[in-house]
PDB file of C-alpha atoms in Angstrom:
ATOM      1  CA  UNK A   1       0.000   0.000   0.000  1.00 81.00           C
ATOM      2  CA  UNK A   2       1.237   3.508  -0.583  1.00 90.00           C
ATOM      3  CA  UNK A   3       1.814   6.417   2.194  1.00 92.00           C
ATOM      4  CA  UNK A   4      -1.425   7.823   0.420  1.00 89.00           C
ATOM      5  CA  UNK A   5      -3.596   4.738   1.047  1.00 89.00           C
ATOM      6  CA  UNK A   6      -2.609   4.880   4.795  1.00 92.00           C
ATOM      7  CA  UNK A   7      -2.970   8.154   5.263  1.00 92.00           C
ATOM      8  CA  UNK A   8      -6.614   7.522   4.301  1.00 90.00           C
ATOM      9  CA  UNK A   9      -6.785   5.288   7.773  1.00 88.00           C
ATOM     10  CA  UNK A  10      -4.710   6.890  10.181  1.00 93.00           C
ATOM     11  CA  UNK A  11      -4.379  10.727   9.572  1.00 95.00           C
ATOM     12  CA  UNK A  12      -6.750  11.543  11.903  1.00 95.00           C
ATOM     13  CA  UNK A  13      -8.019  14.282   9.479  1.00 95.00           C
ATOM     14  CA  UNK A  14      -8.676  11.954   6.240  1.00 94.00           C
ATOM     15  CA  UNK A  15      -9.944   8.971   8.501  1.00 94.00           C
ATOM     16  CA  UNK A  16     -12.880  11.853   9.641  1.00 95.00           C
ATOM     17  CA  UNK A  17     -13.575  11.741   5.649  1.00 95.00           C
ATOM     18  CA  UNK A  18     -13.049   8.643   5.270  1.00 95.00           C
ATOM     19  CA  UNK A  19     -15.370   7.464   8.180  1.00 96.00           C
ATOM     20  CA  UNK A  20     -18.073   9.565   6.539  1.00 97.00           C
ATOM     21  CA  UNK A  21     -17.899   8.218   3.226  1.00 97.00           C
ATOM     22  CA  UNK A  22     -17.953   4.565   4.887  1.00 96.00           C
ATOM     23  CA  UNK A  23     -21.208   5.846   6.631  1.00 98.00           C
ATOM     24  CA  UNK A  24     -22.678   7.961   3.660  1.00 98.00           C
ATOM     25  CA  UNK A  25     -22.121   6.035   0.030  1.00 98.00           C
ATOM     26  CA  UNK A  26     -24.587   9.079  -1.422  1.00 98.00           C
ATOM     27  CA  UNK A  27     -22.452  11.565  -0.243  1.00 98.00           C
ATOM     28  CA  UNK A  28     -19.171   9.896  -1.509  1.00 98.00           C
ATOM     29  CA  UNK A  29     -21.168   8.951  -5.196  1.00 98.00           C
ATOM     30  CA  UNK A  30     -22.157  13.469  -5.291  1.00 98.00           C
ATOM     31  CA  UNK A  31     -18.491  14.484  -4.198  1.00 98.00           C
ATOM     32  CA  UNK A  32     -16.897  11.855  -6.959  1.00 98.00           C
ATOM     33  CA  UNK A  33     -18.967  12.536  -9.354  1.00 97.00           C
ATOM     34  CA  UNK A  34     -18.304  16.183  -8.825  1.00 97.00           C
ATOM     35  CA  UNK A  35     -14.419  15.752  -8.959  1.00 98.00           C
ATOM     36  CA  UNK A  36     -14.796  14.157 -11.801  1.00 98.00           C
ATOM     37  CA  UNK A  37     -16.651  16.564 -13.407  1.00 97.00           C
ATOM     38  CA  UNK A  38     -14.080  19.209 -12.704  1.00 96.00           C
ATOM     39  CA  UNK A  39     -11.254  17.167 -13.540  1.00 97.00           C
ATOM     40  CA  UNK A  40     -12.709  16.556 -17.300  1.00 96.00           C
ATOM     41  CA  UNK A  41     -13.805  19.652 -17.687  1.00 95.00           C
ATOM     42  CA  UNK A  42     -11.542  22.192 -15.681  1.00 93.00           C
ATOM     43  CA  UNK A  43      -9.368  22.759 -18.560  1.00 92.00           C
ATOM     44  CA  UNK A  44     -12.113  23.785 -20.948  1.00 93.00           C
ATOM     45  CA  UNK A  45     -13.247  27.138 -19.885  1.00 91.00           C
ATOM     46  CA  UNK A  46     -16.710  28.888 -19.178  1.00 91.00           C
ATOM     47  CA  UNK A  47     -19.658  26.855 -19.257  1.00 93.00           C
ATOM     48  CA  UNK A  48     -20.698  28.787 -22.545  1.00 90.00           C
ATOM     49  CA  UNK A  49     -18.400  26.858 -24.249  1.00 92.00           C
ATOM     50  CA  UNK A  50     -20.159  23.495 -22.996  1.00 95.00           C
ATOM     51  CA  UNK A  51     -22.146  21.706 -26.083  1.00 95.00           C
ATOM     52  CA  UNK A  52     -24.918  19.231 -25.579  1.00 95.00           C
ATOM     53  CA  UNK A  53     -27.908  18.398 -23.884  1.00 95.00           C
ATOM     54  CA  UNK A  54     -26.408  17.127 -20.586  1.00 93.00           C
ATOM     55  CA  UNK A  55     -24.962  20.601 -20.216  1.00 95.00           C
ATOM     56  CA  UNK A  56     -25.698  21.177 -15.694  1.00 94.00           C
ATOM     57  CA  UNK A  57     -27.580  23.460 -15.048  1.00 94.00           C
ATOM     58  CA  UNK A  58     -25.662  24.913 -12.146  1.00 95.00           C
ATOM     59  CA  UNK A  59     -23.073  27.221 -11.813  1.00 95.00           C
ATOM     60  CA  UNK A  60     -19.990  26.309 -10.867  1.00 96.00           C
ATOM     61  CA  UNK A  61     -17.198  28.627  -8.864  1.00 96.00           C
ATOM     62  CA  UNK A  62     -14.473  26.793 -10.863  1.00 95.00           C
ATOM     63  CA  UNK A  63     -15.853  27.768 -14.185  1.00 96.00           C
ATOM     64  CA  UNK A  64     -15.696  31.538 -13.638  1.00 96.00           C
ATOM     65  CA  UNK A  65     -19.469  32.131 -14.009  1.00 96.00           C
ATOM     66  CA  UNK A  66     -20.200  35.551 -15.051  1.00 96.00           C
ATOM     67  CA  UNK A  67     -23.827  37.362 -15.126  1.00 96.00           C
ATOM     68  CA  UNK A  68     -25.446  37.701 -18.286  1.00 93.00           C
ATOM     69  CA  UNK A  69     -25.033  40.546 -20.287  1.00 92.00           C
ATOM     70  CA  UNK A  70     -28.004  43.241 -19.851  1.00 90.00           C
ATOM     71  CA  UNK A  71     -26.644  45.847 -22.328  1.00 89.00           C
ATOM     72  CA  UNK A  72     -24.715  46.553 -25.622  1.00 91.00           C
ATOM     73  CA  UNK A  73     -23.080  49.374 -26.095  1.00 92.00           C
ATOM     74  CA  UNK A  74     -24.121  51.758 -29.263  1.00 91.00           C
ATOM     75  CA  UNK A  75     -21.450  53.632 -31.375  1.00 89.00           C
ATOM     76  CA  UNK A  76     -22.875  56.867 -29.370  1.00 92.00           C
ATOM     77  CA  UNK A  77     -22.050  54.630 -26.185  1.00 93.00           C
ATOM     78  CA  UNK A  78     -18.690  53.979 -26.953  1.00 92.00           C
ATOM     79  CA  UNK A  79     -17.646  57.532 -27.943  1.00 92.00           C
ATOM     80  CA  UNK A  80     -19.139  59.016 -25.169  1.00 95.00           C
ATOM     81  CA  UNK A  81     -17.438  57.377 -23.052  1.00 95.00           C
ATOM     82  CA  UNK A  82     -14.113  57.556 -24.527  1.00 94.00           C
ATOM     83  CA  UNK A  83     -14.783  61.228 -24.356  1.00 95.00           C
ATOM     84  CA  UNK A  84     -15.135  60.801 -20.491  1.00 98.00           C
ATOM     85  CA  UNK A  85     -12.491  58.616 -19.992  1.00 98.00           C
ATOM     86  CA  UNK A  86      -9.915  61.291 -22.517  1.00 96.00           C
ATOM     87  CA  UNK A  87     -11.085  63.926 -20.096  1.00 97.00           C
ATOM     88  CA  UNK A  88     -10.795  62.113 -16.911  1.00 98.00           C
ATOM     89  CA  UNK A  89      -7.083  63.676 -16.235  1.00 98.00           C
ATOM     90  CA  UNK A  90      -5.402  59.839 -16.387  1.00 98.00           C
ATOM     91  CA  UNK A  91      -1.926  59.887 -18.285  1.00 96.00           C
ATOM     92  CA  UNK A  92      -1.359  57.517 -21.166  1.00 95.00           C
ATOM     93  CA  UNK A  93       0.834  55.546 -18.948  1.00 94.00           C
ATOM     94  CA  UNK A  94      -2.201  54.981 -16.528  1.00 96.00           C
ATOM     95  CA  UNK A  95      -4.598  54.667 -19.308  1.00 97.00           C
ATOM     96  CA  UNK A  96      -2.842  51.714 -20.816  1.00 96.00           C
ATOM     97  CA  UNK A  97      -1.284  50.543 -17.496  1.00 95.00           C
ATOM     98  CA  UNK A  98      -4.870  49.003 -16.330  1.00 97.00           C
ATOM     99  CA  UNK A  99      -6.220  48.162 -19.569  1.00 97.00           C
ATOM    100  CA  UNK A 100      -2.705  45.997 -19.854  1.00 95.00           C
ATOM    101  CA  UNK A 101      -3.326  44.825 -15.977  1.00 95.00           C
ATOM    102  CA  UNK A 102      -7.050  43.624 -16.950  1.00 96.00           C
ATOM    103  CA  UNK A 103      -6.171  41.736 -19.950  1.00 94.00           C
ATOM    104  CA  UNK A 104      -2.766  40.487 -18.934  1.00 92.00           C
ATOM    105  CA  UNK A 105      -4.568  37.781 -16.842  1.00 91.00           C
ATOM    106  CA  UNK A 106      -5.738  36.004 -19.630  1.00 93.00           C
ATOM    107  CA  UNK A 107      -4.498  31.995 -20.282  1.00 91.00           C
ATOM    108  CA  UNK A 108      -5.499  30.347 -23.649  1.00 93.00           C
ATOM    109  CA  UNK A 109      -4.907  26.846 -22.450  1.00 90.00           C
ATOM    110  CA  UNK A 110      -7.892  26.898 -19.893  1.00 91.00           C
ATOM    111  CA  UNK A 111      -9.756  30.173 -21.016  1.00 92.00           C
ATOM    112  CA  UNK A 112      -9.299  32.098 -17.802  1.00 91.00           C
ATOM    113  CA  UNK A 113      -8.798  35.478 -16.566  1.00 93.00           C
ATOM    114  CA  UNK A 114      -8.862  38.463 -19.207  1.00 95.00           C
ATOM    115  CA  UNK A 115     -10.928  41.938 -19.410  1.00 96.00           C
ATOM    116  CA  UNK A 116     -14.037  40.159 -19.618  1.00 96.00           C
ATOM    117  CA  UNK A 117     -15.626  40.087 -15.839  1.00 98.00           C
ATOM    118  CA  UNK A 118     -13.335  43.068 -14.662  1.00 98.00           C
ATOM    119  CA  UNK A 119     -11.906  40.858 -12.101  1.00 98.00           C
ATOM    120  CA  UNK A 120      -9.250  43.589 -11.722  1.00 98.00           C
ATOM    121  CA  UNK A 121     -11.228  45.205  -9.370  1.00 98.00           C
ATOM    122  CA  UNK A 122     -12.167  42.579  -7.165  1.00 98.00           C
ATOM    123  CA  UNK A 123      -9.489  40.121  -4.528  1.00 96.00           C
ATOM    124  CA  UNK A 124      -7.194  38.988  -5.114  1.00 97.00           C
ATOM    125  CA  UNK A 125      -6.128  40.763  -8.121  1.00 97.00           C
ATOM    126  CA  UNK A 126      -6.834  44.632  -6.840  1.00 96.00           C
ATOM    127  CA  UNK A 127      -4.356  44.045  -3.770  1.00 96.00           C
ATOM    128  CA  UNK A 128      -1.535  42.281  -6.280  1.00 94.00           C
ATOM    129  CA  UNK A 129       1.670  44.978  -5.853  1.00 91.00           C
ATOM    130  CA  UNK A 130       1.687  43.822  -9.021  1.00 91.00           C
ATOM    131  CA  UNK A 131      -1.678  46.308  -9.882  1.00 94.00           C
ATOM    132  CA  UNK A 132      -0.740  49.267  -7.848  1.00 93.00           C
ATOM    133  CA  UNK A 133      -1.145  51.693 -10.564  1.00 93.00           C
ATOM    134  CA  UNK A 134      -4.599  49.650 -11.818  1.00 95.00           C
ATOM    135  CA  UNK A 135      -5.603  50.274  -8.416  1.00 95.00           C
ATOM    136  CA  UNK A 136      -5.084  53.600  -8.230  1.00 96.00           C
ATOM    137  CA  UNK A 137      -6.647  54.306 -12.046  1.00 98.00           C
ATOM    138  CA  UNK A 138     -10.102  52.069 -11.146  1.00 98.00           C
ATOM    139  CA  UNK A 139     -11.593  54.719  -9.048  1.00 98.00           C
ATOM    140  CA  UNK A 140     -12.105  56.947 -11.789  1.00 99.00           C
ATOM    141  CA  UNK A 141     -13.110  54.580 -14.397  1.00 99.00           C
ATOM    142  CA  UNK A 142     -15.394  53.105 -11.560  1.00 98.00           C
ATOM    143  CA  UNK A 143     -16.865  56.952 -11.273  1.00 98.00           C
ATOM    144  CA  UNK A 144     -17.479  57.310 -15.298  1.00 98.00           C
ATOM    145  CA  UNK A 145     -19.258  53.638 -14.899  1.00 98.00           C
ATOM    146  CA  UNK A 146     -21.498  55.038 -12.528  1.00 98.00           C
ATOM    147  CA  UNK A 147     -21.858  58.119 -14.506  1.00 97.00           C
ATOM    148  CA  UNK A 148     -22.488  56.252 -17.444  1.00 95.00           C
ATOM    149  CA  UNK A 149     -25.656  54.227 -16.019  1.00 91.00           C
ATOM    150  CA  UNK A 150     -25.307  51.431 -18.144  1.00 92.00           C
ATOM    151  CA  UNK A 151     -21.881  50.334 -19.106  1.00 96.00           C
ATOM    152  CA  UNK A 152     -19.533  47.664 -17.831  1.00 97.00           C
ATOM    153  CA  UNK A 153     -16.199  48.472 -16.037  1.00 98.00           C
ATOM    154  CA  UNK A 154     -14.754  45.708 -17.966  1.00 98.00           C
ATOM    155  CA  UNK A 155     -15.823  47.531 -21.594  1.00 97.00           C
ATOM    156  CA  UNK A 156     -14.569  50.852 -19.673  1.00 98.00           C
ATOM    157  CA  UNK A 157     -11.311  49.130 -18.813  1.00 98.00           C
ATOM    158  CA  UNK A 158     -10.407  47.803 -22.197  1.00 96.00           C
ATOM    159  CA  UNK A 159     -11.779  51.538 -23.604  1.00 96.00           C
ATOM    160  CA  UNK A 160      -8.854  53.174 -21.179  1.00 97.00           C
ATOM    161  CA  UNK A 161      -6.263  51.555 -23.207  1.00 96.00           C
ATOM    162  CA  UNK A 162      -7.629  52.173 -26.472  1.00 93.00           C
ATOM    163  CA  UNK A 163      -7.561  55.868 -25.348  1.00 95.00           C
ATOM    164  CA  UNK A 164      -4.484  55.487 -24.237  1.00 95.00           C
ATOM    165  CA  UNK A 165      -2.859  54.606 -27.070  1.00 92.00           C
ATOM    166  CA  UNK A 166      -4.548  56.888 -29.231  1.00 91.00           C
ATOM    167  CA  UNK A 167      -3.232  59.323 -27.323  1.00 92.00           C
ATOM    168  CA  UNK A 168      -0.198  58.241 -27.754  1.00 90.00           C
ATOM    169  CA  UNK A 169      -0.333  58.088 -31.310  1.00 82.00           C
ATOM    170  CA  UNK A 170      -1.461  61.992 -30.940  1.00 77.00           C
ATOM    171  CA  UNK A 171       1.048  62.895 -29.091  1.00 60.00           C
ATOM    172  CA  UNK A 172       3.752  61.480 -31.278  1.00 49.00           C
ATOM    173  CA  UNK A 173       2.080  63.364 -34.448  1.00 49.00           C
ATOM    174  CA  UNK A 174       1.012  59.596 -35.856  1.00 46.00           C
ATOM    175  CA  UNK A 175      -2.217  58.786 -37.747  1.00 45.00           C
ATOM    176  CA  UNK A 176      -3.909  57.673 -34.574  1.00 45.00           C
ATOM    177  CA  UNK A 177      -6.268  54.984 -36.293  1.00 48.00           C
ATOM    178  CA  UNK A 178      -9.741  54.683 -34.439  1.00 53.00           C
ATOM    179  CA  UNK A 179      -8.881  51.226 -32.743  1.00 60.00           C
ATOM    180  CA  UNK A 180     -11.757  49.256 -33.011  1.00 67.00           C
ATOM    181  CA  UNK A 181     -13.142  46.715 -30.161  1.00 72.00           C
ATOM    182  CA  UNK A 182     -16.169  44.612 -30.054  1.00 80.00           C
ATOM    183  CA  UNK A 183     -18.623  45.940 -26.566  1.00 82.00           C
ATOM    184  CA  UNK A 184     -20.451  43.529 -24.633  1.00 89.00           C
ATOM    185  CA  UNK A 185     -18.188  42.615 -21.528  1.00 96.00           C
ATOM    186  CA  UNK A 186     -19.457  41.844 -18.124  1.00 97.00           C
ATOM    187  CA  UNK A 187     -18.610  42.706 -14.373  1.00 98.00           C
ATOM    188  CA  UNK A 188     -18.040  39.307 -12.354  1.00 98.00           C
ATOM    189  CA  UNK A 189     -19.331  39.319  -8.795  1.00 97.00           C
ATOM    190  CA  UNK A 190     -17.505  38.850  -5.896  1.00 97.00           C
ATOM    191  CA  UNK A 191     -19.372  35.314  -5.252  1.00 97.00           C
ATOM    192  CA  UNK A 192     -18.521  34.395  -8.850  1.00 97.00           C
ATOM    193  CA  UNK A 193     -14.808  34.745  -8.016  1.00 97.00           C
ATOM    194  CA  UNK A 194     -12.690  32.052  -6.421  1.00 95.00           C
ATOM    195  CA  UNK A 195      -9.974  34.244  -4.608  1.00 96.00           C
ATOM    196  CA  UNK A 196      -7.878  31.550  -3.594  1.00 95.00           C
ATOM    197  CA  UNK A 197      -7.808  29.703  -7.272  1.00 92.00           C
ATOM    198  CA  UNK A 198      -7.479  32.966  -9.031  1.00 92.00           C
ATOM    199  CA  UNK A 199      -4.459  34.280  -6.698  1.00 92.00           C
ATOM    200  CA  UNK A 200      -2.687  31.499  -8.438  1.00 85.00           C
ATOM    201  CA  UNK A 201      -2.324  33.844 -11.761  1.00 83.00           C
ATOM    202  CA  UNK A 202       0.028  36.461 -10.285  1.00 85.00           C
ATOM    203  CA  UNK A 203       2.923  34.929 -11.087  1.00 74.00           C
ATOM    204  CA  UNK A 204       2.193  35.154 -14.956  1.00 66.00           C
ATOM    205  CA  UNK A 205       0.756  38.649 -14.366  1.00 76.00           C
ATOM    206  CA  UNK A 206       4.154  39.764 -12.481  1.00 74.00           C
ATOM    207  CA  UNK A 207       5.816  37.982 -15.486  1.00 66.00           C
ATOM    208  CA  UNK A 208       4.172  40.060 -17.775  1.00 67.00           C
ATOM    209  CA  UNK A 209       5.185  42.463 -16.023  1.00 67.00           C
ATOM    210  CA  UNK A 210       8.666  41.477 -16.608  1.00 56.00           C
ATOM    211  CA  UNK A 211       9.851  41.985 -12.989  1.00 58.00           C
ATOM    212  CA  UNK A 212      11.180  38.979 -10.686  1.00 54.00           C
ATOM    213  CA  UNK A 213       9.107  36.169  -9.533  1.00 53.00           C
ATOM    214  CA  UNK A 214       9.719  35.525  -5.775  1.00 54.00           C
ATOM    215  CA  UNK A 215       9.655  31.945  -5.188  1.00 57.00           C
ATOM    216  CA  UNK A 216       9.102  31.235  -8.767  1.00 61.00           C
ATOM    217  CA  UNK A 217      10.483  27.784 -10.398  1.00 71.00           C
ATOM    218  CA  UNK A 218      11.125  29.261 -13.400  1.00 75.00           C
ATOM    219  CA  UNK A 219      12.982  32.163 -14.868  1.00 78.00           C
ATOM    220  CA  UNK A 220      11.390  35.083 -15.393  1.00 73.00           C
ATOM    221  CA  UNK A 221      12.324  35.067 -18.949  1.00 79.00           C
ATOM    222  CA  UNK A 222      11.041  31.625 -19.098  1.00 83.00           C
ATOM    223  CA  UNK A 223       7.701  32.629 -17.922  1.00 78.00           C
ATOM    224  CA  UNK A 224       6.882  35.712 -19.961  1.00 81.00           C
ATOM    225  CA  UNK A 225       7.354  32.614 -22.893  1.00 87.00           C
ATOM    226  CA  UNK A 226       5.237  31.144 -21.357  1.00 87.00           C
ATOM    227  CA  UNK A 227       3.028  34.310 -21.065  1.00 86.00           C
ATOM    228  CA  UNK A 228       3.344  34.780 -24.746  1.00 92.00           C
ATOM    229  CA  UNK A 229       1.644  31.050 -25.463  1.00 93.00           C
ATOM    230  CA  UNK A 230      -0.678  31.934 -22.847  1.00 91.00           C
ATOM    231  CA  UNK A 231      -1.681  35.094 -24.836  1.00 94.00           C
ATOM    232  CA  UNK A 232      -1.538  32.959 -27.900  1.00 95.00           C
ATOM    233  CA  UNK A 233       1.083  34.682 -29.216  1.00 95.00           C
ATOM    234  CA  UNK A 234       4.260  34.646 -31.056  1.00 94.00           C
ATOM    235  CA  UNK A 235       7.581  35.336 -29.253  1.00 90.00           C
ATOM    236  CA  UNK A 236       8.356  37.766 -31.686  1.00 92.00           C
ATOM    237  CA  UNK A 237       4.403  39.347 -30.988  1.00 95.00           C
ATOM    238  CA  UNK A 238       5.561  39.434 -27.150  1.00 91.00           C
ATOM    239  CA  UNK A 239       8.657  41.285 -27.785  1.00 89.00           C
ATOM    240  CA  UNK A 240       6.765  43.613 -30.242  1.00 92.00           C
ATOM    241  CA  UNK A 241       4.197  44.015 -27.040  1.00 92.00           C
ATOM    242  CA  UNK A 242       6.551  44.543 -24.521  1.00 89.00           C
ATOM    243  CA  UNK A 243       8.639  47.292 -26.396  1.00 89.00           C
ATOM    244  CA  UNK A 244       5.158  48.982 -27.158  1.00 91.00           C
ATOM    245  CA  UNK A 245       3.929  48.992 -23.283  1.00 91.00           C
ATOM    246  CA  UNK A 246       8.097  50.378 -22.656  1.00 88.00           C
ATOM    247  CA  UNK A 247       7.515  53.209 -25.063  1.00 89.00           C
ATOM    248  CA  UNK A 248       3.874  54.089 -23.745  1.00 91.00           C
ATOM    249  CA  UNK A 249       5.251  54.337 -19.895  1.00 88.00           C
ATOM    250  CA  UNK A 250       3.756  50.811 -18.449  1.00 88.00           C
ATOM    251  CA  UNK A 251       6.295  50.219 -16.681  1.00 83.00           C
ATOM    252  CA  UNK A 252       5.719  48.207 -13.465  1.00 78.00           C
ATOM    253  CA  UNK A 253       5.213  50.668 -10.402  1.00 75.00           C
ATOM    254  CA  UNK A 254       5.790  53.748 -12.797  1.00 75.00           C
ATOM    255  CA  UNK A 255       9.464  52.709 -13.220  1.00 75.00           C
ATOM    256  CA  UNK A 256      11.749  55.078 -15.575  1.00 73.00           C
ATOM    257  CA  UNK A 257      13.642  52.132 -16.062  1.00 67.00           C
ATOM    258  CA  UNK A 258      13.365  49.750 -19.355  1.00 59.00           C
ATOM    259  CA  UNK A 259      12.666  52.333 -21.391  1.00 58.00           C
ATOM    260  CA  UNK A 260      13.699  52.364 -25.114  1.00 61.00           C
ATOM    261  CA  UNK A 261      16.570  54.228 -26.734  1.00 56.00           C
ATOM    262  CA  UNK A 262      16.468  57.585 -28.849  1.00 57.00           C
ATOM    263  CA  UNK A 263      17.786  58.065 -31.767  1.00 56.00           C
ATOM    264  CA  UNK A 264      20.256  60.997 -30.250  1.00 53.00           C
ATOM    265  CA  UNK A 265      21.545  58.816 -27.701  1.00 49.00           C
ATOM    266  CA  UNK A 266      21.921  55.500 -30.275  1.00 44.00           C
ATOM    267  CA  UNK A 267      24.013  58.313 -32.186  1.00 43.00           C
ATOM    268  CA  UNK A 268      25.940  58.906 -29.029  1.00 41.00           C
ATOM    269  CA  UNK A 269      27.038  55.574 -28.465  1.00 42.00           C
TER     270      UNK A 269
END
């Protein structure tokens, strides 16, 4: 027998579990079957993406249930509210510093984190050091929200960095192209959010970031690779995002530092 097999029989905390499943067969049959369920299925995403009629009916805190949406966003919307959000007094470095924060989250392989749900504001993520600057920038995209009536702080977030780097593109005397970005997003709840399960993401987040890891296995070169997959993209796309969020100021904690070369100091050297 293995050290697992015993434990099952003399730790006294498994032999309370075990005990009760020796007394209760139904409730060992509901919390298999519901193990099961989450280890087939874990890796696939929301429950929208479930096909089938023996789709459950009930919500899960695993699969990141969000509320359904109530409202889409007209072209009027959307331009009002970049027009609140360009007079809000937020710098472009703040402007695409959250909108980077919200989406930064997101993992291709299992479909989680992302804008969508505006888990930003919400434990764990809003008390990451990680998000200090997202923290500080949520309070007045949280007032234009409530100004608004109607739209989602997720849409709101991912509008900040399309401001941001239109701005940008302003500011640099560019042909600041209207950036264009399908509406619709939700705002998770706080009971739709597993803190614990979701604190696990920081690491890539701080990757992303590209700052150290404490405590991390890996490299942190090796896990902003592994942030690029995760983002489905290319290496080369990563580096190409990375240098972009450098020149626009998103630097973690409003660091100077890792900023990019101009071409008077190239000439210099």
């Amino acid at each position: 027998m293995l050290v697992t097999d015993l434990t099952l029989r003399f730790d006294p905390e498994f032999e309370k579990i075990s005990r009760r499943f020796l007394n209760d067969p139904q409730a060992f049959n509901e919390a298999f079957a519901r193990a099961w369920f989450k280890l087939t299925h874990r890796d696939m995403g929301p429950k929208s993406r479930y096909l089938g009629p023996e789709v459950p009916k009930e919500d899960l805190i695993w699969q990141d249930p969000l509320p359904a949406a109530t409202h889409q966003p007209s072209a009027e919307d959307i331009a009002s509210l970049k027009t609140a959000i360009a007079g809000a007094g937020l710098s472009v470095s703040e402007l695409v510093s959250v909108a980077w924060a919200s989406a930064s989250t997101f993992r291709g392989g299992d479909k989680r984190g992302g804008a969508n749900g505006a888990r930003l504001a919400l434990a764990p993520q809003k008390d990451w050091p990680v998000n200090a600057i997202a923290s500080r920038v949520l309070p007045t995209l949280q007032a234009i929200q409530r100004a608004s009536g109607k739209a989602s702080l997720a849409d709101i977030i991912v509008l900040a960095g399309v401001v941001g780097v239109e701005q940008a593109g302003r500011c640099r005397r560019a042909s600041a192209s209207m950036c264009r970005l399908p509406p619709g997003r939700v705002d998770a709840l706080p009971e739709q959010t597993d803190v614990e399960s979701f604190d696990l993401l920081q690491r890539w987040r701080m990757a992303s970031a590209t700052i150290a890891v404490s405590k991390a296995v890996f490299s942190t070169e090796t896990l902003l690779i592994d942030k690029a997959q995760q983002l489905t993209l290319t290496a080369p796309e990563m580096t190409v995002l990375v240098g972009g969020l450098r020149v626009l100021g998103a630097n973690y904690d409003g660091s100077k530092h890792g900023g990019v070369y101009r071409p008077r100091r190239r000439a210099q050297q």
